[in-house]
C-alpha positions as a printed Julia matrix, in Angstrom:
322×3 Matrix{Float64}:
   5.31  -91.35  38.62
   1.35  -90.83  39.19
   2.02  -91.9   42.89
   4.56  -89.44  43.45
   2.43  -86.37  41.95
  -0.53  -87.42  43.97
   1.87  -87.07  46.94
   3.34  -83.79  46.07
  -0.11  -82.35  45.53
  -1.0   -81.88  49.21
   1.15  -78.79  49.23
   3.13  -80.35  52.07
   6.95  -80.63  51.94
   8.18  -84.54  51.59
  11.7   -85.38  52.02
  13.23  -87.79  49.78
  13.61  -90.23  52.67
   9.92  -90.32  53.23
   9.05  -90.46  49.47
  11.18  -93.56  49.31
   9.44  -95.08  52.3
   5.94  -94.33  50.9
   6.81  -95.49  47.38
   9.09  -98.31  48.18
  12.06  -97.03  46.1
  15.51  -95.75  46.75
  16.57  -92.11  47.54
  18.44  -92.2   44.16
  15.18  -93.34  42.2
  13.1   -90.61  44.02
  15.77  -87.94  42.97
  15.52  -89.2   39.22
  11.82  -89.22  39.33
  11.81  -85.51  40.56
  14.32  -84.66  37.78
  12.2   -86.36  35.23
   9.21  -84.28  36.42
  11.08  -81.24  36.0
  12.38  -82.17  32.61
   8.65  -82.04  31.4
   8.06  -78.64  32.88
   6.46  -79.24  36.0
   7.16  -76.54  38.67
   8.33  -77.95  41.8
   9.6   -76.16  45.08
  12.69  -77.99  46.28
  13.9   -76.98  49.69
  17.35  -78.17  50.59
  17.08  -80.19  53.78
  13.31  -80.06  53.83
  11.92  -81.82  50.61
   9.66  -81.55  47.68
   6.25  -80.07  46.66
   4.17  -78.86  43.87
   4.9   -75.05  43.22
   1.98  -72.82  44.12
  -0.38  -72.45  41.55
   0.15  -75.86  39.94
  -2.95  -77.86  39.88
  -3.34  -81.71  38.62
  -6.39  -82.73  36.68
  -9.12  -84.33  38.45
 -11.7   -85.78  36.41
 -14.19  -85.71  39.41
 -14.03  -81.94  39.76
 -14.25  -81.43  35.96
 -17.39  -83.5   35.72
 -18.84  -82.1   38.98
 -18.71  -78.67  37.08
 -20.35  -79.75  33.96
 -24.06  -78.6   33.08
 -26.48  -81.64  33.8
 -27.26  -81.95  30.03
 -23.54  -81.72  29.06
 -22.59  -84.44  31.64
 -25.17  -86.84  30.35
 -24.04  -86.6   26.86
 -20.17  -86.5   26.9
 -17.53  -88.83  28.08
 -14.26  -87.68  29.68
 -11.13  -89.53  29.4
  -8.0   -88.26  31.37
  -4.43  -89.68  31.62
  -0.96  -88.69  32.56
   1.2   -88.63  29.62
   0.58  -89.2   26.06
   2.04  -88.29  22.55
  -1.12  -86.44  21.45
  -4.52  -86.32  22.97
  -5.88  -86.03  19.31
  -4.29  -89.29  18.65
  -5.27  -90.85  21.95
  -9.17  -90.02  21.67
  -9.37  -92.01  18.58
  -7.67  -94.7   20.45
  -9.73  -94.71  23.42
 -13.02  -93.95  21.67
 -15.89  -96.55  22.6
 -18.06  -97.24  19.79
 -20.99  -97.73  22.36
 -20.66  -93.81  23.1
 -20.89  -92.77  19.48
 -23.98  -90.68  20.3
 -22.08  -88.53  22.76
 -19.24  -86.49  22.46
 -15.84  -87.84  23.93
 -13.24  -85.69  25.42
  -9.57  -86.65  26.3
  -7.18  -84.36  28.17
  -3.99  -85.05  29.72
  -1.45  -83.61  32.06
   1.42  -83.53  29.4
   1.66  -84.41  25.71
   5.07  -85.11  23.99
   3.96  -84.47  20.41
   1.28  -82.06  20.64
   0.68  -80.29  17.31
  -1.07  -77.19  15.92
  -1.94  -76.04  12.58
   0.38  -76.38   9.59
   2.59  -79.29  11.52
   3.56  -76.65  14.12
   4.3   -78.06  17.63
   2.18  -76.85  20.53
   4.16  -76.3   23.72
   2.86  -78.35  26.68
   4.74  -77.97  29.75
   3.62  -80.08  32.51
   0.64  -78.73  34.57
   0.93  -75.44  32.79
  -1.19  -75.78  29.89
  -4.61  -77.55  28.75
  -4.39  -80.02  26.03
  -8.13  -81.19  25.5
  -9.23  -83.35  22.34
 -12.75  -84.07  21.49
 -14.33  -86.67  19.1
 -17.6   -85.81  17.47
 -19.52  -88.17  15.07
 -21.82  -87.07  12.74
 -23.7   -88.46   9.57
 -23.81  -85.31   7.43
 -20.44  -85.66   5.84
 -17.35  -83.66   5.67
 -18.72  -81.43   3.29
 -21.21  -80.03   5.9
 -18.22  -78.81   8.17
 -17.65  -75.49   6.72
 -17.02  -72.65   9.15
 -16.71  -75.33  12.27
 -13.33  -74.45  13.26
 -14.28  -70.99  13.66
 -17.27  -71.95  15.8
 -15.05  -74.02  18.0
 -12.79  -71.1   18.52
 -15.77  -68.71  19.43
 -16.68  -71.57  21.95
 -13.11  -71.38  23.75
 -13.21  -67.73  23.7
 -16.55  -67.76  25.37
 -15.41  -70.37  28.08
 -12.2   -68.56  28.87
 -14.28  -65.21  29.37
 -16.37  -67.18  31.96
 -13.27  -67.93  33.77
 -12.57  -64.34  34.14
 -10.5   -63.31  30.98
 -11.34  -59.98  29.23
 -10.22  -58.27  25.92
  -9.93  -61.63  23.92
  -9.97  -61.59  20.28
 -10.23  -64.02  17.51
  -7.82  -64.39  14.62
  -8.94  -66.13  11.68
  -9.43  -68.97  11.66
  -9.15  -70.12  14.93
  -6.6   -68.46  17.46
  -7.68  -66.77  20.7
  -5.62  -63.58  21.29
  -5.06  -61.33  24.05
  -3.3   -57.97  23.38
  -1.74  -59.42  20.27
  -0.52  -62.49  21.97
  -1.7   -65.98  21.49
  -3.58  -67.56  24.54
  -5.26  -70.51  22.87
  -5.57  -72.38  19.7
  -7.57  -75.04  17.85
  -6.94  -77.98  15.49
  -9.38  -79.89  13.62
  -8.86  -83.24  11.99
 -11.83  -84.65   9.91
 -12.01  -88.33   8.95
 -14.88  -89.94   7.07
 -17.04  -89.72   3.88
 -17.82  -86.36   2.3
 -21.42  -87.03   2.2
 -21.88  -89.92   4.86
 -20.67  -90.77   8.23
 -17.57  -88.87   9.5
 -15.78  -88.09  12.56
 -14.09  -84.8   13.62
 -11.33  -84.8   16.16
 -11.15  -81.28  17.84
  -7.9   -80.18  19.53
  -7.78  -77.39  21.97
  -4.72  -76.03  23.71
  -4.78  -73.21  26.13
  -1.8   -71.57  28.17
  -2.72  -71.82  31.83
   0.26  -70.72  33.79
   3.74  -70.59  32.26
   7.14  -69.51  33.43
   8.91  -66.64  31.25
  11.3   -69.35  29.98
   8.39  -71.4   28.79
   6.67  -68.6   27.06
   9.98  -67.6   25.31
  10.0   -71.19  23.71
   6.92  -70.57  21.88
   7.49  -69.46  18.02
   5.19  -66.52  18.47
   4.16  -63.87  21.03
   2.12  -65.67  23.57
   0.43  -65.11  27.05
  -1.02  -67.3   29.63
  -4.59  -67.28  31.33
  -2.9   -66.28  34.85
  -1.62  -63.25  33.04
  -4.81  -62.3   31.29
  -6.89  -62.6   34.57
  -4.44  -61.41  36.76
  -4.61  -64.52  39.21
  -4.23  -68.12  39.1
  -7.11  -69.83  37.26
  -8.09  -73.44  38.02
  -7.08  -75.69  35.05
  -9.97  -78.04  35.99
 -12.48  -75.18  36.13
 -11.21  -74.05  32.55
 -11.69  -77.51  31.11
 -15.04  -77.7   32.48
 -16.09  -74.36  31.04
 -14.46  -75.54  27.6
 -16.35  -78.62  27.53
 -19.84  -76.95  28.36
 -19.27  -74.16  25.79
 -18.02  -76.83  23.08
 -20.96  -79.07  23.62
 -23.72  -76.2   23.2
 -21.75  -75.02  20.21
 -21.68  -78.03  18.38
 -25.2   -78.81  19.04
 -26.25  -75.57  17.64
 -23.85  -76.25  14.74
 -25.76  -79.36  13.89
 -28.89  -77.32  13.5
 -27.93  -74.26  11.95
 -24.32  -74.5   10.94
 -21.84  -71.37  11.22
 -24.49  -69.19  10.3
 -25.61  -69.57  13.93
 -22.53  -68.11  15.27
 -21.29  -65.84  12.47
 -22.4   -62.35  14.01
 -20.9   -63.5   17.62
 -17.55  -64.33  15.71
 -17.66  -60.87  13.98
 -17.7   -59.22  17.25
 -14.27  -60.58  18.22
 -12.6   -60.45  14.91
  -9.15  -58.74  15.32
  -8.21  -58.5   11.78
 -11.14  -56.66   9.96
 -10.1   -53.33   8.53
  -6.62  -54.26   8.75
  -3.7   -54.86   6.3
  -3.05  -58.69   6.45
  -0.94  -61.29   4.84
  -2.27  -64.89   3.96
   0.48  -67.69   3.61
  -0.81  -70.76   1.87
   1.9   -73.09   0.78
   4.51  -70.55   0.17
   2.1   -68.47  -1.69
   1.32  -64.96  -0.07
  -1.65  -62.92  -0.87
  -1.8   -59.52   0.78
  -4.72  -57.36   1.13
  -7.25  -55.63   3.55
  -9.44  -57.81   5.92
 -12.97  -57.1    5.13
 -14.37  -59.59   7.54
 -15.88  -63.12   7.13
 -18.29  -64.71   4.45
 -21.46  -66.57   5.52
 -19.34  -69.81   5.42
 -16.4   -68.68   7.54
 -13.9   -67.77   4.68
 -11.99  -64.42   5.17
 -12.64  -61.64   2.8
  -9.95  -59.91   1.3
  -9.5   -56.67  -0.59
  -6.67  -57.19  -2.91
  -5.2   -55.43  -5.9
  -7.17  -57.88  -8.0
 -10.48  -57.17  -6.28
 -12.4   -58.93  -3.43
 -11.56  -62.48  -2.73
 -12.64  -65.13  -0.15
 -10.17  -67.58   1.4
 -11.25  -70.54   3.36
  -9.26  -72.35   5.96
  -6.96  -75.28   5.59
  -3.39  -74.85   5.56
  -3.5   -71.08   5.62
  -1.69  -68.84   7.94
  -2.82  -65.31   8.58
  -0.54  -62.53   9.71
  -1.82  -59.12  10.7
   0.2   -55.97   9.36
   1.59  -54.92   6.05
């Protein structure tokens, strides 16, 4: 399948006969591979009597392009793995992680993941070539207890990266969703493994909608938007991934020194819930109140009928509105 993708990526039309000859497969096998790619969500131009090519705006991942756009310091202190298809980049990065690189932040990205997941076990939609699924493995020795507010800091880093790609009017919805005009553009999922006071690993999963069809957007279980719509033009996935890696590296380096306190004021500048009536849903228990901002540790402060209360992350969902 990868050879077929590379062939179609030159933007030229390739007939089924040509593809079969170059890949040494039958016309029937060519047709089957084309249908498989389309079933994964990849947008192809299919022109009767002429052939196939990648649709305009579809860009394949290129590790060389991504790495060439990284800051020198980031390039020297990170490792990037890329693959075609995987179940989950969060799972794959744990499998691929090389112990000899434990002092570096390791990243993994894929063209498509079949079982991508978001918070609260929700599925993350990942059409082939239309979104970013990127995971990072970060090792540290301060223990899981030192990670307060980390997910918020990561969300801020993603917002900064997308802003550098041309996105405007982005906001943060506690704890780590990036929205544009009330629609979800990107999300973050953290999975922590290790000792509360010793060595631990953090797997950071990041999903960003880059360019989706109306049909693909309609399959998402909440109002959603893609980066192409936000920016008014197609944005390179490779460029966006480089920007996210650059931003995330500097966020994590700063977090190691000062924790979330270093980023709290910046996060508050993008808080879309502050001052609004919200509902927190935690394990089927709902709490309603007015959002007053976030605490020093990244918890959301609510003014409820029982007074002001602070709620921290985990399996909590926030909905803005009465």
